[in-house]
Amino acid sequence: MDFGTEFKPLTVQPQEIEGLSFKMIDEEFGEHPFSQDEYKVVQRVIHASADFDLGRSMQFYPGAVEAGIRAIRNGEQVYADVQMIESGVSKGRIEKHGGSVNVFISDKDVMEEAKRLNTTRAIISVRKALKQFDGGIYAIGNAPTALLELIRLIKAGEAKPSLVIGLPVGFVSAPESKEELAKLDVPFITNIGRKGGSTITVAALNAISLLAEKA
């Protein structure tokens, strides 16, 4: 291998890099069962992870993407389980319609209540989100306990989210929480298995906000 040869990128223009990446994804991913809008989400998930198996593992409730688009355009709020999602999301496309991205996991009252009840901050932050707003988009990419608590509240009739993006990563309860989400009769975007994470959740949410902007 000749390490003396200087490597030059194909392009340094951001839009060209993204366009070329998506073209490569399309060519390698090939035929798929996803709708046009669902594939936009899958495409960005793969773009964020370079993981085609993760892309193929994505699952969508019928009309889930359209439900997310409506929620954003109607100015509904977004709840995220961790700050990393808030940092990565293109908030401008959500805020222009009156929505915002909310994270409660580090709030003082959440930390105190979690300590008092000897439970996770993720669980308490979901409960706080439910008190703050009706409907909305719940974007969970880190904490399976947050997703499981949301599922419990949905089953109890206490939560009626417009869309659940449930993509927590991990070994303990992450695959199971997504399996339980996929059984619900609510709009959801999830995947099968241990893979996922905040970056993947951001990619899915950004894809939906882009579709909302073009709708």
PDB file of C-alpha atoms in Angstrom:
ATOM      1  CA  MET A   1       0.000   0.000   0.000  1.00  0.00           C
ATOM      2  CA  ASP A   2       1.396   3.363  -1.024  1.00  0.00           C
ATOM      3  CA  PHE A   3       0.976   5.758   1.891  1.00  0.00           C
ATOM      4  CA  GLY A   4       2.949   8.397   0.022  1.00  0.00           C
ATOM      5  CA  THR A   5       0.118   9.119  -2.407  1.00  0.00           C
ATOM      6  CA  GLU A   6      -1.959  12.058  -1.285  1.00  0.00           C
ATOM      7  CA  PHE A   7      -5.653  11.235  -0.851  1.00  0.00           C
ATOM      8  CA  LYS A   8      -8.043  13.777  -2.292  1.00  0.00           C
ATOM      9  CA  PRO A   9     -11.764  13.792  -1.483  1.00  0.00           C
ATOM     10  CA  LEU A  10     -14.243  13.464  -4.323  1.00  0.00           C
ATOM     11  CA  THR A  11     -15.753  16.796  -3.299  1.00  0.00           C
ATOM     12  CA  VAL A  12     -15.609  19.242  -0.408  1.00  0.00           C
ATOM     13  CA  GLN A  13     -19.021  20.812  -1.037  1.00  0.00           C
ATOM     14  CA  PRO A  14     -21.475  19.817   1.754  1.00  0.00           C
ATOM     15  CA  GLN A  15     -24.525  19.440  -0.477  1.00  0.00           C
ATOM     16  CA  GLU A  16     -22.571  17.419  -3.018  1.00  0.00           C
ATOM     17  CA  ILE A  17     -21.203  15.165  -0.273  1.00  0.00           C
ATOM     18  CA  GLU A  18     -24.717  14.513   1.040  1.00  0.00           C
ATOM     19  CA  GLY A  19     -26.127  13.952  -2.432  1.00  0.00           C
ATOM     20  CA  LEU A  20     -23.351  11.528  -3.329  1.00  0.00           C
ATOM     21  CA  SER A  21     -23.831   9.703  -0.018  1.00  0.00           C
ATOM     22  CA  PHE A  22     -27.553   9.267  -0.645  1.00  0.00           C
ATOM     23  CA  LYS A  23     -26.872   8.010  -4.161  1.00  0.00           C
ATOM     24  CA  MET A  24     -24.474   5.404  -2.772  1.00  0.00           C
ATOM     25  CA  ILE A  25     -27.043   4.401  -0.140  1.00  0.00           C
ATOM     26  CA  ASP A  26     -29.727   3.960  -2.804  1.00  0.00           C
ATOM     27  CA  GLU A  27     -27.467   1.801  -4.948  1.00  0.00           C
ATOM     28  CA  GLU A  28     -26.366  -0.440  -2.090  1.00  0.00           C
ATOM     29  CA  PHE A  29     -29.708  -0.683  -0.268  1.00  0.00           C
ATOM     30  CA  GLY A  30     -31.593  -1.782  -3.369  1.00  0.00           C
ATOM     31  CA  GLU A  31     -35.241  -2.841  -3.286  1.00  0.00           C
ATOM     32  CA  HIS A  32     -37.138  -2.402  -0.033  1.00  0.00           C
ATOM     33  CA  PRO A  33     -40.646  -2.582   1.430  1.00  0.00           C
ATOM     34  CA  PHE A  34     -40.793   1.004   2.696  1.00  0.00           C
ATOM     35  CA  SER A  35     -43.090   3.736   1.406  1.00  0.00           C
ATOM     36  CA  GLN A  36     -41.541   6.819  -0.178  1.00  0.00           C
ATOM     37  CA  ASP A  37     -41.737   8.864   3.038  1.00  0.00           C
ATOM     38  CA  GLU A  38     -40.632   5.960   5.236  1.00  0.00           C
ATOM     39  CA  TYR A  39     -37.601   5.478   3.021  1.00  0.00           C
ATOM     40  CA  LYS A  40     -36.601   9.105   3.572  1.00  0.00           C
ATOM     41  CA  VAL A  41     -36.320   8.268   7.266  1.00  0.00           C
ATOM     42  CA  VAL A  42     -34.475   5.003   6.615  1.00  0.00           C
ATOM     43  CA  GLN A  43     -32.121   6.776   4.234  1.00  0.00           C
ATOM     44  CA  ARG A  44     -31.119   9.324   6.895  1.00  0.00           C
ATOM     45  CA  VAL A  45     -30.755   6.616   9.519  1.00  0.00           C
ATOM     46  CA  ILE A  46     -28.297   4.811   7.270  1.00  0.00           C
ATOM     47  CA  HIS A  47     -26.568   8.084   6.429  1.00  0.00           C
ATOM     48  CA  ALA A  48     -26.062   8.746  10.157  1.00  0.00           C
ATOM     49  CA  SER A  49     -24.843   5.237  10.977  1.00  0.00           C
ATOM     50  CA  ALA A  50     -23.414   3.726   7.771  1.00  0.00           C
ATOM     51  CA  ASP A  51     -25.320   0.636   8.919  1.00  0.00           C
ATOM     52  CA  PHE A  52     -27.527  -0.991   6.292  1.00  0.00           C
ATOM     53  CA  ASP A  53     -28.667  -3.730   8.663  1.00  0.00           C
ATOM     54  CA  LEU A  54     -29.986  -1.047  10.994  1.00  0.00           C
ATOM     55  CA  GLY A  55     -31.824   0.513   8.081  1.00  0.00           C
ATOM     56  CA  ARG A  56     -33.411  -2.802   7.147  1.00  0.00           C
ATOM     57  CA  SER A  57     -34.510  -3.351  10.763  1.00  0.00           C
ATOM     58  CA  MET A  58     -36.648  -0.189  10.835  1.00  0.00           C
ATOM     59  CA  GLN A  59     -40.364  -0.602  11.532  1.00  0.00           C
ATOM     60  CA  PHE A  60     -43.174   1.886  10.948  1.00  0.00           C
ATOM     61  CA  TYR A  61     -46.745   2.025  12.116  1.00  0.00           C
ATOM     62  CA  PRO A  62     -48.913   2.738   9.037  1.00  0.00           C
ATOM     63  CA  GLY A  63     -49.001   6.487   8.477  1.00  0.00           C
ATOM     64  CA  ALA A  64     -46.482   7.193  11.243  1.00  0.00           C
ATOM     65  CA  VAL A  65     -44.350   9.530   9.149  1.00  0.00           C
ATOM     66  CA  GLU A  66     -47.413  11.465   8.030  1.00  0.00           C
ATOM     67  CA  ALA A  67     -48.511  11.724  11.686  1.00  0.00           C
ATOM     68  CA  GLY A  68     -45.126  13.207  12.556  1.00  0.00           C
ATOM     69  CA  ILE A  69     -45.354  15.694   9.710  1.00  0.00           C
ATOM     70  CA  ARG A  70     -48.787  16.834  10.894  1.00  0.00           C
ATOM     71  CA  ALA A  71     -47.563  17.157  14.478  1.00  0.00           C
ATOM     72  CA  ILE A  72     -44.663  19.385  13.465  1.00  0.00           C
ATOM     73  CA  ARG A  73     -46.769  21.530  11.137  1.00  0.00           C
ATOM     74  CA  ASN A  74     -49.410  21.898  13.872  1.00  0.00           C
ATOM     75  CA  GLY A  75     -46.791  23.228  16.279  1.00  0.00           C
ATOM     76  CA  GLU A  76     -46.896  20.286  18.656  1.00  0.00           C
ATOM     77  CA  GLN A  77     -44.066  19.889  21.150  1.00  0.00           C
ATOM     78  CA  VAL A  78     -41.232  17.368  20.983  1.00  0.00           C
ATOM     79  CA  TYR A  79     -40.035  15.513  24.084  1.00  0.00           C
ATOM     80  CA  ALA A  80     -36.527  14.006  23.971  1.00  0.00           C
ATOM     81  CA  ASP A  81     -35.112  11.701  26.601  1.00  0.00           C
ATOM     82  CA  VAL A  82     -31.576  13.160  26.560  1.00  0.00           C
ATOM     83  CA  GLN A  83     -29.808  16.414  25.700  1.00  0.00           C
ATOM     84  CA  MET A  84     -27.888  14.779  22.858  1.00  0.00           C
ATOM     85  CA  ILE A  85     -31.101  14.609  20.845  1.00  0.00           C
ATOM     86  CA  GLU A  86     -31.892  18.245  21.549  1.00  0.00           C
ATOM     87  CA  SER A  87     -28.370  19.207  20.443  1.00  0.00           C
ATOM     88  CA  GLY A  88     -28.537  17.244  17.198  1.00  0.00           C
ATOM     89  CA  VAL A  89     -32.032  18.096  15.991  1.00  0.00           C
ATOM     90  CA  SER A  90     -32.492  20.930  13.508  1.00  0.00           C
ATOM     91  CA  LYS A  91     -34.726  22.853  15.887  1.00  0.00           C
ATOM     92  CA  GLY A  92     -35.427  25.714  13.473  1.00  0.00           C
ATOM     93  CA  ARG A  93     -37.656  23.532  11.307  1.00  0.00           C
ATOM     94  CA  ILE A  94     -39.721  22.636  14.393  1.00  0.00           C
ATOM     95  CA  GLU A  95     -39.776  26.080  15.984  1.00  0.00           C
ATOM     96  CA  LYS A  96     -40.956  27.823  12.804  1.00  0.00           C
ATOM     97  CA  HIS A  97     -44.324  26.085  13.274  1.00  0.00           C
ATOM     98  CA  GLY A  98     -44.540  26.910  16.981  1.00  0.00           C
ATOM     99  CA  GLY A  99     -43.073  23.730  18.458  1.00  0.00           C
ATOM    100  CA  SER A 100     -39.960  23.208  20.540  1.00  0.00           C
ATOM    101  CA  VAL A 101     -37.680  20.389  21.686  1.00  0.00           C
ATOM    102  CA  ASN A 102     -37.932  19.682  25.411  1.00  0.00           C
ATOM    103  CA  VAL A 103     -35.601  17.680  27.666  1.00  0.00           C
ATOM    104  CA  PHE A 104     -36.330  17.290  31.371  1.00  0.00           C
ATOM    105  CA  ILE A 105     -33.903  14.605  32.509  1.00  0.00           C
ATOM    106  CA  SER A 106     -31.521  17.061  34.203  1.00  0.00           C
ATOM    107  CA  ASP A 107     -34.202  19.241  35.784  1.00  0.00           C
ATOM    108  CA  LYS A 108     -33.827  19.612  39.538  1.00  0.00           C
ATOM    109  CA  ASP A 109     -37.373  18.488  40.285  1.00  0.00           C
ATOM    110  CA  VAL A 110     -36.903  15.376  38.115  1.00  0.00           C
ATOM    111  CA  MET A 111     -33.684  14.436  39.886  1.00  0.00           C
ATOM    112  CA  GLU A 112     -35.239  14.950  43.314  1.00  0.00           C
ATOM    113  CA  GLU A 113     -38.356  12.927  42.469  1.00  0.00           C
ATOM    114  CA  ALA A 114     -36.304  10.088  40.986  1.00  0.00           C
ATOM    115  CA  LYS A 115     -34.213   9.933  44.152  1.00  0.00           C
ATOM    116  CA  ARG A 116     -37.296  10.042  46.360  1.00  0.00           C
ATOM    117  CA  LEU A 117     -38.964   7.188  44.464  1.00  0.00           C
ATOM    118  CA  ASN A 118     -35.713   5.272  43.905  1.00  0.00           C
ATOM    119  CA  THR A 119     -36.296   5.118  40.167  1.00  0.00           C
ATOM    120  CA  THR A 120     -34.668   6.463  37.012  1.00  0.00           C
ATOM    121  CA  ARG A 121     -34.683  10.095  35.952  1.00  0.00           C
ATOM    122  CA  ALA A 122     -35.781   8.895  32.505  1.00  0.00           C
ATOM    123  CA  ILE A 123     -39.037   7.549  33.950  1.00  0.00           C
ATOM    124  CA  ILE A 124     -39.756  10.725  35.905  1.00  0.00           C
ATOM    125  CA  SER A 125     -38.935  12.933  32.909  1.00  0.00           C
ATOM    126  CA  VAL A 126     -41.544  11.082  30.814  1.00  0.00           C
ATOM    127  CA  ARG A 127     -44.120  11.707  33.531  1.00  0.00           C
ATOM    128  CA  LYS A 128     -43.172  15.387  33.584  1.00  0.00           C
ATOM    129  CA  ALA A 129     -43.489  15.587  29.789  1.00  0.00           C
ATOM    130  CA  LEU A 130     -46.976  14.157  30.010  1.00  0.00           C
ATOM    131  CA  LYS A 131     -47.958  16.916  32.461  1.00  0.00           C
ATOM    132  CA  GLN A 132     -46.434  19.601  30.234  1.00  0.00           C
ATOM    133  CA  PHE A 133     -48.238  18.881  26.970  1.00  0.00           C
ATOM    134  CA  ASP A 134     -50.842  16.702  25.270  1.00  0.00           C
ATOM    135  CA  GLY A 135     -50.012  14.714  22.153  1.00  0.00           C
ATOM    136  CA  GLY A 136     -46.649  15.687  20.741  1.00  0.00           C
ATOM    137  CA  ILE A 137     -43.698  13.669  19.506  1.00  0.00           C
ATOM    138  CA  TYR A 138     -41.735  11.520  21.955  1.00  0.00           C
ATOM    139  CA  ALA A 139     -38.176  10.930  20.698  1.00  0.00           C
ATOM    140  CA  ILE A 140     -36.425   8.277  22.793  1.00  0.00           C
ATOM    141  CA  GLY A 141     -32.977   7.114  21.741  1.00  0.00           C
ATOM    142  CA  ASN A 142     -31.102   6.409  24.938  1.00  0.00           C
ATOM    143  CA  ALA A 143     -33.243   5.156  27.810  1.00  0.00           C
ATOM    144  CA  PRO A 144     -35.330   1.983  27.444  1.00  0.00           C
ATOM    145  CA  THR A 145     -36.907   2.772  30.816  1.00  0.00           C
ATOM    146  CA  ALA A 146     -38.294   5.996  29.337  1.00  0.00           C
ATOM    147  CA  LEU A 147     -39.841   4.076  26.453  1.00  0.00           C
ATOM    148  CA  LEU A 148     -41.267   1.405  28.748  1.00  0.00           C
ATOM    149  CA  GLU A 149     -42.811   4.063  30.994  1.00  0.00           C
ATOM    150  CA  LEU A 150     -44.356   5.786  27.978  1.00  0.00           C
ATOM    151  CA  ILE A 151     -45.754   2.434  26.808  1.00  0.00           C
ATOM    152  CA  ARG A 152     -47.249   1.861  30.267  1.00  0.00           C
ATOM    153  CA  LEU A 153     -48.898   5.271  30.201  1.00  0.00           C
ATOM    154  CA  ILE A 154     -50.256   4.701  26.694  1.00  0.00           C
ATOM    155  CA  LYS A 155     -51.764   1.372  27.738  1.00  0.00           C
ATOM    156  CA  ALA A 156     -53.326   3.070  30.772  1.00  0.00           C
ATOM    157  CA  GLY A 157     -54.887   5.688  28.523  1.00  0.00           C
ATOM    158  CA  GLU A 158     -52.909   8.468  30.183  1.00  0.00           C
ATOM    159  CA  ALA A 159     -50.700   9.299  27.194  1.00  0.00           C
ATOM    160  CA  LYS A 160     -51.792   9.859  23.605  1.00  0.00           C
ATOM    161  CA  PRO A 161     -48.683  10.876  21.654  1.00  0.00           C
ATOM    162  CA  SER A 162     -48.982  11.935  18.046  1.00  0.00           C
ATOM    163  CA  LEU A 163     -45.824   9.943  17.279  1.00  0.00           C
ATOM    164  CA  VAL A 164     -43.348   7.830  19.227  1.00  0.00           C
ATOM    165  CA  ILE A 165     -39.828   7.573  17.821  1.00  0.00           C
ATOM    166  CA  GLY A 166     -38.542   4.741  19.983  1.00  0.00           C
ATOM    167  CA  LEU A 167     -34.982   3.809  19.065  1.00  0.00           C
ATOM    168  CA  PRO A 168     -33.092   3.210  22.336  1.00  0.00           C
ATOM    169  CA  VAL A 169     -29.748   1.467  22.054  1.00  0.00           C
ATOM    170  CA  GLY A 170     -28.416  -1.172  24.405  1.00  0.00           C
ATOM    171  CA  PHE A 171     -28.508  -4.668  25.819  1.00  0.00           C
ATOM    172  CA  VAL A 172     -30.737  -4.395  28.900  1.00  0.00           C
ATOM    173  CA  SER A 173     -34.411  -3.887  27.981  1.00  0.00           C
ATOM    174  CA  ALA A 174     -33.699  -1.995  24.753  1.00  0.00           C
ATOM    175  CA  PRO A 175     -34.785  -4.737  22.299  1.00  0.00           C
ATOM    176  CA  GLU A 176     -37.731  -5.678  24.511  1.00  0.00           C
ATOM    177  CA  SER A 177     -38.958  -2.087  24.846  1.00  0.00           C
ATOM    178  CA  LYS A 178     -39.042  -1.748  21.068  1.00  0.00           C
ATOM    179  CA  GLU A 179     -40.884  -5.039  20.709  1.00  0.00           C
ATOM    180  CA  GLU A 180     -43.534  -3.757  23.124  1.00  0.00           C
ATOM    181  CA  LEU A 181     -43.805  -0.455  21.259  1.00  0.00           C
ATOM    182  CA  ALA A 182     -44.415  -2.286  17.990  1.00  0.00           C
ATOM    183  CA  LYS A 183     -47.476  -3.981  19.546  1.00  0.00           C
ATOM    184  CA  LEU A 184     -49.250  -0.676  20.264  1.00  0.00           C
ATOM    185  CA  ASP A 185     -51.964   0.908  18.190  1.00  0.00           C
ATOM    186  CA  VAL A 186     -50.259   4.316  18.087  1.00  0.00           C
ATOM    187  CA  PRO A 187     -48.076   5.921  15.411  1.00  0.00           C
ATOM    188  CA  PHE A 188     -44.504   4.749  16.013  1.00  0.00           C
ATOM    189  CA  ILE A 189     -41.101   4.496  14.380  1.00  0.00           C
ATOM    190  CA  THR A 190     -38.786   1.876  15.839  1.00  0.00           C
ATOM    191  CA  ASN A 191     -36.433  -0.933  14.883  1.00  0.00           C
ATOM    192  CA  ILE A 192     -35.728  -4.529  15.763  1.00  0.00           C
ATOM    193  CA  GLY A 193     -32.807  -5.399  18.026  1.00  0.00           C
ATOM    194  CA  ARG A 194     -30.162  -3.714  20.137  1.00  0.00           C
ATOM    195  CA  LYS A 195     -29.062  -1.044  17.689  1.00  0.00           C
ATOM    196  CA  GLY A 196     -30.320   2.517  17.817  1.00  0.00           C
ATOM    197  CA  GLY A 197     -29.239   5.519  19.838  1.00  0.00           C
ATOM    198  CA  SER A 198     -29.573   9.271  20.088  1.00  0.00           C
ATOM    199  CA  THR A 199     -27.841   9.915  16.753  1.00  0.00           C
ATOM    200  CA  ILE A 200     -30.263   7.559  15.001  1.00  0.00           C
ATOM    201  CA  THR A 201     -33.234   9.174  16.719  1.00  0.00           C
ATOM    202  CA  VAL A 202     -31.998  12.588  15.620  1.00  0.00           C
ATOM    203  CA  ALA A 203     -31.694  11.336  12.039  1.00  0.00           C
ATOM    204  CA  ALA A 204     -35.285  10.062  12.071  1.00  0.00           C
ATOM    205  CA  LEU A 205     -36.662  13.268  13.579  1.00  0.00           C
ATOM    206  CA  ASN A 206     -34.688  15.453  11.182  1.00  0.00           C
ATOM    207  CA  ALA A 207     -35.996  13.433   8.247  1.00  0.00           C
ATOM    208  CA  ILE A 208     -39.563  14.062   9.379  1.00  0.00           C
ATOM    209  CA  SER A 209     -38.975  17.779   9.928  1.00  0.00           C
ATOM    210  CA  LEU A 210     -37.518  18.023   6.408  1.00  0.00           C
ATOM    211  CA  LEU A 211     -40.603  16.316   5.014  1.00  0.00           C
ATOM    212  CA  ALA A 212     -42.770  18.709   7.039  1.00  0.00           C
ATOM    213  CA  GLU A 213     -40.924  21.637   5.513  1.00  0.00           C
ATOM    214  CA  LYS A 214     -41.565  20.352   1.999  1.00  0.00           C
ATOM    215  CA  ALA A 215     -45.175  19.321   2.614  1.00  0.00           C
TER     216      ALA A 215
END
